[in-house]
Coordinates of C-alpha atoms in Angstrom, one line a residue:
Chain A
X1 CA 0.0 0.0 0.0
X2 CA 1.1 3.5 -1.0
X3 CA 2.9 5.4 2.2
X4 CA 0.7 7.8 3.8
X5 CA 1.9 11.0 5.4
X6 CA 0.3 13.0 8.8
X7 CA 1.6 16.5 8.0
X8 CA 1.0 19.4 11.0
X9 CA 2.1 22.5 9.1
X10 CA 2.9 24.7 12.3
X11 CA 2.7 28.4 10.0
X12 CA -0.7 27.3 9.4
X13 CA -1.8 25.9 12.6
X14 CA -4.0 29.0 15.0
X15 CA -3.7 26.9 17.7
X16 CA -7.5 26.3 18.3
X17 CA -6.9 22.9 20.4
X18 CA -9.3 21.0 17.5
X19 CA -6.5 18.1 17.1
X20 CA -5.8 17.7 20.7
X21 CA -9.7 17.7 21.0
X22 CA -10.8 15.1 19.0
X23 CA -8.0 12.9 20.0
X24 CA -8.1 13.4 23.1
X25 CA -12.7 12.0 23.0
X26 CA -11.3 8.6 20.7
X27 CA -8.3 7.9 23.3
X28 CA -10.6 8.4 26.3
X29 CA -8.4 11.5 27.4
X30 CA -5.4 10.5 26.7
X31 CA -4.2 12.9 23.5
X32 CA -1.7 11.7 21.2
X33 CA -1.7 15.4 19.6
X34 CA -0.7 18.0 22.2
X35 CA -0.5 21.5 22.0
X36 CA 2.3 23.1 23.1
X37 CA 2.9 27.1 23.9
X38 CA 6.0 28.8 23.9
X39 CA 7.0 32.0 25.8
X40 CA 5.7 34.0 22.9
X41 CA 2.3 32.5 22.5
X42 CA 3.1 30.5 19.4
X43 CA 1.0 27.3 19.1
X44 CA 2.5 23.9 18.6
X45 CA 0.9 20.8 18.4
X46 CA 3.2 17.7 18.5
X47 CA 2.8 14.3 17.9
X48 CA 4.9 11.3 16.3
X49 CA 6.1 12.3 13.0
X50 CA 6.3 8.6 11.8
X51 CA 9.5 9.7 10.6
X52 CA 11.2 7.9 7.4
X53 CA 14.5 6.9 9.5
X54 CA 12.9 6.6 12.7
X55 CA 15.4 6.7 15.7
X56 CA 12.8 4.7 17.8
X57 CA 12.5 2.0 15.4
X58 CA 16.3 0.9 15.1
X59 CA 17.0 1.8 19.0
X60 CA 14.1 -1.0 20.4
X61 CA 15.6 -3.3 21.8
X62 CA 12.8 -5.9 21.4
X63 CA 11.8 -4.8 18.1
X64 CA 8.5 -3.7 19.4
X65 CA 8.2 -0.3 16.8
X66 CA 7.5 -1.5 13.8
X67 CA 6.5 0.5 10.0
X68 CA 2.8 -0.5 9.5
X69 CA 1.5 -0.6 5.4
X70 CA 0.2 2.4 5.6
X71 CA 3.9 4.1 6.8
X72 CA 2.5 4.9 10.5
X73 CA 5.4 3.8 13.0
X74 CA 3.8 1.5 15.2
X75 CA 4.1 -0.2 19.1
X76 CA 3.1 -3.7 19.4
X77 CA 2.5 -3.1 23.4
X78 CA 3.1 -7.0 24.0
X79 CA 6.7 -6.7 22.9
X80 CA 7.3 -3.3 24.6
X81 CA 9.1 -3.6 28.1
X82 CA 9.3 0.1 29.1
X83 CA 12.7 0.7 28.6
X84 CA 11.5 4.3 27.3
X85 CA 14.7 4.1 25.1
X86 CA 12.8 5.2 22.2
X87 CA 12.1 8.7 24.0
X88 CA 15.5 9.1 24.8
X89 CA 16.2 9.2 21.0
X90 CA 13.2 11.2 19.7
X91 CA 13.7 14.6 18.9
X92 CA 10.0 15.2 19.9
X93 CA 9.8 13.5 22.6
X94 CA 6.3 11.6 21.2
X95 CA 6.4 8.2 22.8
X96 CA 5.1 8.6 26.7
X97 CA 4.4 5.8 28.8
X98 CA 0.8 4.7 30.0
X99 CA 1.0 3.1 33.1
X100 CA -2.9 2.0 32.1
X101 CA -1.6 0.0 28.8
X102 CA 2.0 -1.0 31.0
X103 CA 3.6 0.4 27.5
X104 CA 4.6 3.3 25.5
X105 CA 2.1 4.4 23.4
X106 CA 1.7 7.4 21.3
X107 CA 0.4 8.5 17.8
X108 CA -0.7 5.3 15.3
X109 CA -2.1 7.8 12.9
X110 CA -5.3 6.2 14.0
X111 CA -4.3 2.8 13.4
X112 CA -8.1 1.5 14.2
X113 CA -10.0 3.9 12.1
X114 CA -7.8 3.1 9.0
X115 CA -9.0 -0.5 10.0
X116 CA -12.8 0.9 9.3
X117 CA -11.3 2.9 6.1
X118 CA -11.4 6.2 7.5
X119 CA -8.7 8.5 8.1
X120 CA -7.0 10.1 11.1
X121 CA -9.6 12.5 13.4
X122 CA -7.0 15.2 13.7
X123 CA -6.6 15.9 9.8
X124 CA -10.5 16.1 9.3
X125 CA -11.5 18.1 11.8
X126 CA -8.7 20.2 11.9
X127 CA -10.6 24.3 11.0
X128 CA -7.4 25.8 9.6
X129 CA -6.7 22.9 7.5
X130 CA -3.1 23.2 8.9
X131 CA -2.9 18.7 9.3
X132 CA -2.4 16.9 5.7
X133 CA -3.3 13.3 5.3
X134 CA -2.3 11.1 2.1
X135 CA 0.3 10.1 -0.3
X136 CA 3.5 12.5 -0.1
X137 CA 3.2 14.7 -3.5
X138 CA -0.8 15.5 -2.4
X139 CA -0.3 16.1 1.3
X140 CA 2.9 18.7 -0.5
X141 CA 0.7 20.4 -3.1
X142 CA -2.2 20.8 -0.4
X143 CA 0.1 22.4 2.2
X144 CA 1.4 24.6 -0.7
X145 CA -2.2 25.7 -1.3
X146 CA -2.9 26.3 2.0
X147 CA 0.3 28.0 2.6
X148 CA -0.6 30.4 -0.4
X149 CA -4.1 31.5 1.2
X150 CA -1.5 32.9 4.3
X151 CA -0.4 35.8 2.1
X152 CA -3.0 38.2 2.5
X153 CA -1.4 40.0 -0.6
X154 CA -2.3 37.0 -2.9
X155 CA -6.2 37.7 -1.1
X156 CA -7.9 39.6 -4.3
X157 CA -10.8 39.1 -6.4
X158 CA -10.8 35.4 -8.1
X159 CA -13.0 34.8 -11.8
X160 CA -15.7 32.4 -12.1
X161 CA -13.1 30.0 -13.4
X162 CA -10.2 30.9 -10.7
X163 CA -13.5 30.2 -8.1
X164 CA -14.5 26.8 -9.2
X165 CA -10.8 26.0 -9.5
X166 CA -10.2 27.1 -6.2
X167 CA -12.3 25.0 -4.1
X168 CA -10.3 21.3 -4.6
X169 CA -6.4 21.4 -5.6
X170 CA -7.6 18.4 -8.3
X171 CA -6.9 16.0 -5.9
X172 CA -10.7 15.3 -4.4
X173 CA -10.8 12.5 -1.9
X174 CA -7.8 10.2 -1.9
Chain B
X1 CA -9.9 21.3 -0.3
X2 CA -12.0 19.5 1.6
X3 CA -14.4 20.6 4.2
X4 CA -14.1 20.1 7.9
X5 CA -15.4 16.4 8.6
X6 CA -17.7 17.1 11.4
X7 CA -19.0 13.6 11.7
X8 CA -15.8 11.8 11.5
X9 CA -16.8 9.7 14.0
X10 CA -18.9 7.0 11.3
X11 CA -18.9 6.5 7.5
X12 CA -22.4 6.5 6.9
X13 CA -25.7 7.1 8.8
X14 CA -26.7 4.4 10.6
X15 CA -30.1 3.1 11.8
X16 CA -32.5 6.1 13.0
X17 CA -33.8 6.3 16.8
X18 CA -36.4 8.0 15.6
X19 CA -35.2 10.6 18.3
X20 CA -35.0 14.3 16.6
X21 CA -33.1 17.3 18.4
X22 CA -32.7 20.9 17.8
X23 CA -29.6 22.6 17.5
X24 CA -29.9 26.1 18.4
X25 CA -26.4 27.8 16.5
X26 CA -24.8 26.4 13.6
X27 CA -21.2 27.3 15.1
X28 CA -18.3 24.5 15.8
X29 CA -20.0 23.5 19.2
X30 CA -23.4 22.7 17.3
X31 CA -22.2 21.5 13.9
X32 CA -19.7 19.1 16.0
X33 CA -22.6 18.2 18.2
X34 CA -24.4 17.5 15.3
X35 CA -22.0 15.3 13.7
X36 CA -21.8 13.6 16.9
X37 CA -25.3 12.9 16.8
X38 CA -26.6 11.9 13.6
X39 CA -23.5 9.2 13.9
X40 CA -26.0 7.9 16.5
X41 CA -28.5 7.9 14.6
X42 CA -30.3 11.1 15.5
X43 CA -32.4 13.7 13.1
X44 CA -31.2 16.5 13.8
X45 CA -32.3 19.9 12.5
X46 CA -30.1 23.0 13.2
X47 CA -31.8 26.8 13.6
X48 CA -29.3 29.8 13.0
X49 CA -29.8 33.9 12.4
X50 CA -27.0 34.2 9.8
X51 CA -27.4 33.7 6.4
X52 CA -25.6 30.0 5.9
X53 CA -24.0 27.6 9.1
X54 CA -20.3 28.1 10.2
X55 CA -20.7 30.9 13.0
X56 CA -17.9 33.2 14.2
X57 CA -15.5 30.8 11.9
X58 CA -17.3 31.8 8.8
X59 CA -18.4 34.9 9.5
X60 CA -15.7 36.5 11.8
X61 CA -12.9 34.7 11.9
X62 CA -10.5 36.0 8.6
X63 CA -9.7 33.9 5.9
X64 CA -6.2 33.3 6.3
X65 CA -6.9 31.5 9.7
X66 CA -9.9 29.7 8.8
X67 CA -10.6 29.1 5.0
X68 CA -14.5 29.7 4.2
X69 CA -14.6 26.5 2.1
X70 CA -13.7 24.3 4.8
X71 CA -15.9 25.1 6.6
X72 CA -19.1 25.7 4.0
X73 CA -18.0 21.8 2.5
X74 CA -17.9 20.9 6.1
X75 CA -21.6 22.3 6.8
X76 CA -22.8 20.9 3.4
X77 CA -21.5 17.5 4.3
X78 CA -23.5 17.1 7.3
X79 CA -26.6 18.0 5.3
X80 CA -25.9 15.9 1.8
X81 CA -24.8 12.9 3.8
X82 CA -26.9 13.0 7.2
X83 CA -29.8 14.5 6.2
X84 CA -29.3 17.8 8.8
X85 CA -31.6 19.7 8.0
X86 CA -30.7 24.0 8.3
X87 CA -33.2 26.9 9.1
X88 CA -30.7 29.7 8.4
X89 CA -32.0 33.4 9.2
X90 CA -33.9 31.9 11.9
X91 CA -33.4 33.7 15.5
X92 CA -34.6 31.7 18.2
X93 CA -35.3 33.7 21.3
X94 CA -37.6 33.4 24.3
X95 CA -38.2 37.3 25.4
X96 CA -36.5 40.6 23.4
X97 CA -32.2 41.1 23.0
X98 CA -30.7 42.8 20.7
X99 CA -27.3 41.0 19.8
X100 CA -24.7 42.0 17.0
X101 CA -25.2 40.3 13.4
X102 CA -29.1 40.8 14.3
X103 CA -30.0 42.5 10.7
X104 CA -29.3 38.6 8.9
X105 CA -32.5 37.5 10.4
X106 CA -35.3 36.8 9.1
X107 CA -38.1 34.9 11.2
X108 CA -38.2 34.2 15.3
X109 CA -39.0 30.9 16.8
X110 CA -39.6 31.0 20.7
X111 CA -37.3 28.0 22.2
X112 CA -40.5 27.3 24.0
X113 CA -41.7 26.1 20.8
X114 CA -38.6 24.2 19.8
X115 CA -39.0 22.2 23.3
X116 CA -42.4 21.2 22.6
X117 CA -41.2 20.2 19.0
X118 CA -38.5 18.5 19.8
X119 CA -37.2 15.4 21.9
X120 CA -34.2 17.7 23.1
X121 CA -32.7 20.9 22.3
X122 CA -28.9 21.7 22.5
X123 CA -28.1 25.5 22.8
X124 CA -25.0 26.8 20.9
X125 CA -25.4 30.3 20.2
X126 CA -21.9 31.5 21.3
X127 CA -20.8 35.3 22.1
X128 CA -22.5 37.5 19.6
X129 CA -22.0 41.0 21.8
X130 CA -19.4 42.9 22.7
X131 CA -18.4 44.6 26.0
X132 CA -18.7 47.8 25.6
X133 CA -16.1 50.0 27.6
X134 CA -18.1 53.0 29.2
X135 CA -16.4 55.9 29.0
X136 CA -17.2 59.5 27.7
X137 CA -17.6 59.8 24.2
X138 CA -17.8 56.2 23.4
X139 CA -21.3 56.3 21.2
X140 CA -19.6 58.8 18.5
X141 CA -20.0 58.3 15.3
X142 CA -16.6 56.3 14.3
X143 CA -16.7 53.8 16.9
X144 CA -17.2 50.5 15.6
X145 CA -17.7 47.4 17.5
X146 CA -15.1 44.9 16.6
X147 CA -17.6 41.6 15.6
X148 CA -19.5 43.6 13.4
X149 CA -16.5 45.3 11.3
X150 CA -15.0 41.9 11.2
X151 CA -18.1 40.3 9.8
X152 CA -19.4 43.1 7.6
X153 CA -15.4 42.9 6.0
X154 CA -15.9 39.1 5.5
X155 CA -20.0 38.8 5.2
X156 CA -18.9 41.2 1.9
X157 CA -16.9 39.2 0.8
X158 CA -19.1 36.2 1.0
X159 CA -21.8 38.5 -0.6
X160 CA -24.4 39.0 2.9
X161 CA -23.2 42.7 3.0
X162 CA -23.3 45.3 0.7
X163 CA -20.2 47.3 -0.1
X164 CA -21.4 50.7 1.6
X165 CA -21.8 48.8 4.4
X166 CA -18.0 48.4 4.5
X167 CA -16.1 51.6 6.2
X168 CA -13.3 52.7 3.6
X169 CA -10.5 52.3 5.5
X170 CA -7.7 53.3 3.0
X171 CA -5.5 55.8 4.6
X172 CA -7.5 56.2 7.5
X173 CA -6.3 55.9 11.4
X174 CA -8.0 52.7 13.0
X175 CA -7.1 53.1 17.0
X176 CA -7.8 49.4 18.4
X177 CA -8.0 48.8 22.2
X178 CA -7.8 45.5 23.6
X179 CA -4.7 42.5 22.5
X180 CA -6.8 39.6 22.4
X181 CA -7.5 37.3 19.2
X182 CA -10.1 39.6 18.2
X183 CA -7.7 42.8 18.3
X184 CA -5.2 41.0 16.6
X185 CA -7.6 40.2 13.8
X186 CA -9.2 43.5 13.6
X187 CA -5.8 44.8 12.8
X188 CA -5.0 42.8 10.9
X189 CA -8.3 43.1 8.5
X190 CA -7.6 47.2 8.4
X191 CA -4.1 46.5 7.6
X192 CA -5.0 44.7 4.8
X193 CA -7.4 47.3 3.7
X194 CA -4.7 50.2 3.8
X195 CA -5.3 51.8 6.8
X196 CA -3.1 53.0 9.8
X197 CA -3.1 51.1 12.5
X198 CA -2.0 51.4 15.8
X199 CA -3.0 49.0 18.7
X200 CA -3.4 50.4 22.3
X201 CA -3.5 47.8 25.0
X202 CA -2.9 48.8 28.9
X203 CA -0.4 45.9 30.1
X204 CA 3.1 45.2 27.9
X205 CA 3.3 42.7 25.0
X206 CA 4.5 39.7 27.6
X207 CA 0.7 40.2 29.2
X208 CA -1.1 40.0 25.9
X209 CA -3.8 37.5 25.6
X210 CA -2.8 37.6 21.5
X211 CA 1.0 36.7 22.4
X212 CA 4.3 38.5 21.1
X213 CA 4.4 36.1 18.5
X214 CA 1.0 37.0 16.5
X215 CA 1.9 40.8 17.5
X216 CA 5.7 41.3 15.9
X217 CA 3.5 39.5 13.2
X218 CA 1.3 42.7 12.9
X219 CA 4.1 45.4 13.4
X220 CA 6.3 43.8 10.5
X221 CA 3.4 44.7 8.8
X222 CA 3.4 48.2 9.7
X223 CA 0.7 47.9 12.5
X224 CA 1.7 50.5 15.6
X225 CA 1.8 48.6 19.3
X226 CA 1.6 51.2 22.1
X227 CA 1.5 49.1 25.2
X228 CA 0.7 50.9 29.2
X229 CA -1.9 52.7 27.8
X230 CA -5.5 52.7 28.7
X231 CA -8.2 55.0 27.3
X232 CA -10.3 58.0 29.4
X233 CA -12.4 59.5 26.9
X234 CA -13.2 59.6 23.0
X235 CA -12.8 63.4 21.9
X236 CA -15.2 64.0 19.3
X237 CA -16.0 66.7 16.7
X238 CA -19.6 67.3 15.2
X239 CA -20.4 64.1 16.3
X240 CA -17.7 61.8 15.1
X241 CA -14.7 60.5 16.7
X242 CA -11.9 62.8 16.3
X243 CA -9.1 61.5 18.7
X244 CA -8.5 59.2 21.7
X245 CA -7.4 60.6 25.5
X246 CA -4.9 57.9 27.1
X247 CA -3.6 57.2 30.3
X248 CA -0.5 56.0 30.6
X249 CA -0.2 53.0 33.3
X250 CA 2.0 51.0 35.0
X251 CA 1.9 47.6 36.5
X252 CA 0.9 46.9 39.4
X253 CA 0.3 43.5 41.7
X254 CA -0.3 40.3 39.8
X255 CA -4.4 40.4 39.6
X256 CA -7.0 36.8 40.1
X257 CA -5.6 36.2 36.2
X258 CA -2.0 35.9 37.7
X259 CA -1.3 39.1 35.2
X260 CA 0.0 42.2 36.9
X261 CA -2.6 44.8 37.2
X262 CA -2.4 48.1 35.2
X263 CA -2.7 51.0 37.3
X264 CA -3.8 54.5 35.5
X265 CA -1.4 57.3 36.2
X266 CA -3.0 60.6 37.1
X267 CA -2.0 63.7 35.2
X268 CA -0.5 62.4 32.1
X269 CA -3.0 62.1 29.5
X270 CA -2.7 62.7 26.4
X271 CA -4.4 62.1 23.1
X272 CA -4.0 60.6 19.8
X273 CA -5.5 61.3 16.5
X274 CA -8.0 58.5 15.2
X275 CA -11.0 58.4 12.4
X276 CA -12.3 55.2 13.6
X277 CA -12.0 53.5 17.0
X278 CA -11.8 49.8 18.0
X279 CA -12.9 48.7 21.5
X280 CA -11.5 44.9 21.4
X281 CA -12.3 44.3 25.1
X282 CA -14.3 41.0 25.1
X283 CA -17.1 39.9 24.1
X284 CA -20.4 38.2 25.6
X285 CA -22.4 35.2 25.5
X286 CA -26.0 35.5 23.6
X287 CA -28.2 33.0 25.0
X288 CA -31.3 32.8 23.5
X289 CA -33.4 33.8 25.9
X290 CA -33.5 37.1 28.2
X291 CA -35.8 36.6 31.1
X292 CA -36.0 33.8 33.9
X293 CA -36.8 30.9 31.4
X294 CA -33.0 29.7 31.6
X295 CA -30.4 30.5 34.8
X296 CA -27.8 32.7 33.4
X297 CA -24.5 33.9 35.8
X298 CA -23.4 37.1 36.4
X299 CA -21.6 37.4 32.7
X300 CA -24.6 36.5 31.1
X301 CA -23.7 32.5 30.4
X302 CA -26.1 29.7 30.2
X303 CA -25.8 27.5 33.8
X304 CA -25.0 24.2 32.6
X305 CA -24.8 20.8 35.1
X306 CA -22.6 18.0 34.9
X307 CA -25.1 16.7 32.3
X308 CA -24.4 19.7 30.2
X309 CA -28.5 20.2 30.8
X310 CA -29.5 23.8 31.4
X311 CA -31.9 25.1 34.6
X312 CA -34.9 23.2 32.2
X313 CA -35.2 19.3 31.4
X314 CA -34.3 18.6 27.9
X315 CA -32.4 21.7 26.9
X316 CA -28.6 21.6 27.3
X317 CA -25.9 23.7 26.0
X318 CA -22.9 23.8 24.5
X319 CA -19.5 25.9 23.6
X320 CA -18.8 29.7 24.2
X321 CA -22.4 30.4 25.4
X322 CA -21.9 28.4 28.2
X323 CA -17.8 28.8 28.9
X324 CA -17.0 31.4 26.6
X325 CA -15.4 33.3 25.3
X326 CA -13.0 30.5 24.6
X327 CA -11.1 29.0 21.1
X328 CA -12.9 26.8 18.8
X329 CA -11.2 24.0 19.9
X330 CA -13.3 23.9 22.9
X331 CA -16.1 24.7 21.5
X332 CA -15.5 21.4 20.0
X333 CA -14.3 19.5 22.6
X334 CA -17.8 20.8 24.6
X335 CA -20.1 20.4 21.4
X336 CA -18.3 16.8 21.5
X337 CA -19.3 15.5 25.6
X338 CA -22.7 17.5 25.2
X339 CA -23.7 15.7 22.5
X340 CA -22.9 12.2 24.1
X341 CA -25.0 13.7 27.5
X342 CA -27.9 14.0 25.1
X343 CA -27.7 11.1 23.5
X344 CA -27.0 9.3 26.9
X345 CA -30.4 10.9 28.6
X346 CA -32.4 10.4 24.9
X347 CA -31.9 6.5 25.6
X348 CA -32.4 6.9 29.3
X349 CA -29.0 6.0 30.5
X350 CA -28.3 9.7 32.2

């Protein structure tokens, strides 16, 4: 299956809290998104970035992170012992431990809705569209589209045509 | 793009209950209520006074934060795939108010009425008034409140408000008081409209509710930020607003918000030239009622228990007109545990 990307585009983000929300009501109050606020009030929301070379995955010692099909990194909780090495090597300091689940847990992209053929919570609900979901080159040309609607110099009159192109980037549902 | 996907909790509506409920507010506590709902089966039918569904993030909140098509595809979603049904223009009210964006309206529904029509009602009309600040001078001509500039800039551009409606603003002074969000993106509107800004809030930029980030933001732009400032009267001349009299302040003790408390300085006001004036101070909840029918607190906010459930059986309430004013996100997060309370006590488990 074709690698799927979770994309939080932090100059887009208004830190509105929707993310944290919504994950927070499917993981029975325990986020996986959390928003973070620096001295100057800027917003950021961080979560596992399921990154391509994953320091967690090659520093497990029981091989418990794993690369599911869809790209997500992955704990298999059974084969997690707690060691909390992989937060020692995160630069984002995603995984946390539950002491409910007696294993780390943290982001899955939401593993279980994928399961049911729907996508993560975060990226639909999210108001500012600042969280991408899909193949690499769509979540890219999304966040570029986005990015575009943030200079309010590029904010005149559109045609008809510029209109109806305006509303989907071509891409519709993926 | 693709709208925001309020019921992102199911794929497809499932069996009905037979159970229908009124939203009251087609904001992002009600439309996430109502995604919440019709996931469980629910009819739901939504009542709102402006034009089309999305609230304060359709209406108010600029384009650059929140796009309008995400949230219009969101709203259509819910009606194209769940069968909502809207009544926009519809004010529901139980006695008199007059709230900002009031002019959109077109027919009133007592919520008496919607209680006797429905099997439960959720109320999620959110903060459409403004505080006003109460000092001499502050009814001139010039004065405009900061909702109703931001949604006659953006209900323009959606087509709801005429363009004469729309003060020109090119070259002209704009004074704003207040640093909160809705300072930030009143400046930020006139800005983009051409005309001078300059921001007057009565702490320093660490105390601002807007944060130093969001304001450096604004004065790269060109925006003016005069912090220690607070205002003492609006000078006017034949009837429109000709300058502002500050204060200047200094800080005091650290106040109940943990902030430190600005403290006026006698004897050295001063003023400063303004054609229009800004009073960003907060804003306030617009239940729909005004009378004894619901228990409202001392701000004005619906009284909500644990059940969500207002002072009546069967009516509960949701998002910035119970807690507000707030940030969307809790609106949502609100909309979201209100809307499990109702279903909870439709099915008699609550």
């Amino acid at each position: 299956m074709e690698r799927k990307y979770l994309y939080v585009d932090y100059l887009t983000c208004i830190g509105c809290e929707t993310c944290q929300t919504v994950c927070d009501f499917i993981h029975d109050g325990n986020p996986y998104i959390r928003i973070y606020v620096t001295e100057n009030k800027q917003y950021l929301p961080i979560n596992c970035k399921h990154c391509d070379d994953a320091p967690c995955i090659r520093v497990c010692p029981t091989q418990a992170i794993y690369r599911d099909e869809d790209g997500a990194v992955r704990i298999a909780e059974d084969r997690c012992i707690g060691c909390l090495a992989c937060l020692q090597v995160c630069p984002y300091g995603a995984p946390f431990y539950s002491l409910k689940v007696k294993a780390v847990t943290k982001c899955d992209m939401c593993a279980e809705r994928r399961e049911e053929g729907m996508e993560p919570a975060c990226a639909l609900m999210c108001p500012a569209e600042a969280i991408q979901y899909g193949p690499l080159e769509i979540v890219m040309d999304l966040v570029r589209e986005r990015r575009a609607k943030n200079i309010p110099e590029h904010q005149r009159e559109l045609t008809e045509e510029e209109l109806r192109k305006s509303i989907s980037s071509g891409f519709r549902v993926f | 793009m693709r709208g925001m996907k309020f019921s992102f909790l199911c794929k497809k509506k499932p069996q009905p209950t037979g159970k229908r409920i009124a939203i009251v507010g087609a904001g992002p506590a009600g439309l996430t209520a109502a995604g919440y709902l019709v996931c469980r089966g629910h009819d739901v039918d939504i009542y709102d006074k402006m034009p089309e569904p999305g609230g304060l993030m359709l209406f108010v909140i600029p384009e650059f934060r929140i796009p309008v098509e995400r949230v219009r595809l969101g709203a259509k979603e819910l009606e194209e795939e769940f069968e909502v049904t809207y009544y926009p223009r519809t004010k529901v009210m139980e006695g008199e108010r007059l709230d900002e964006g009031d002019e959109f309206y077109e027919r009133v529904i007592r919520l008496r009425e919607l209680k006797e029509n429905y099997d439960a009602v959720l109320i999620a009309t959110g903060i459409w008034n403004v505080r006003r600040i109460g000092i001499p001078g502050d009814d001139l001509e010039g004065i405009i409140s900061p909702l109703e500039l931001l949604f006659w800039i953006k209900g323009n551009k959606l087509g709801y408000v005429p363009d004469e409606k729309v003060p020109e603003l090119k070259g002209r002074k704009v004074g704003i008081i207040g640093a909160g969000l809705t300072a930030v993106d009143v400046a930020f509107e006139c800005n983009r409209l051409g005309a001078d800004v300059e921001i007057f809030y009565r702490r320093t930029i660490r105390e601002a509710p807007a944060g130093a980030y969001e304001i450096n933001l604004l004065r790269r732009r060109g925006v003016k930020w005069f912090e220690l400032v607070t205002p003492k009267s609006v000078i006017g001349e034949n009837g429109r607003v000709k300058a502002i009299e500050l204060l200047r302040t200094r800080l005091g003790e650290p106040d109940e918000t943990g902030r430190r408390r600005p403290i006026p300085i006698p004897g050295s006001e001063f003023q400063v030239p303004a054609d229009y004036l800004v009073f960003a101070i907060g804003m306030v909840s617009t239940p729909p009622v005004n009378g004894s029918y619901l228990t409202v607190d001392r701000r004005g906010r619906l009284v909500v228990d644990s059940r969500h459930m207002t002072s009546v059986e069967g009516i509960f309430a949701a998002g910035d007109v119970a807690n507000g004013p707030t940030k969307v996100g809790r609106a949502i997060k609100d909309g979201l545990y209100t809307a499990v309370a109702i279903d909870k006590w439709l099915r008699g488990e609550l």
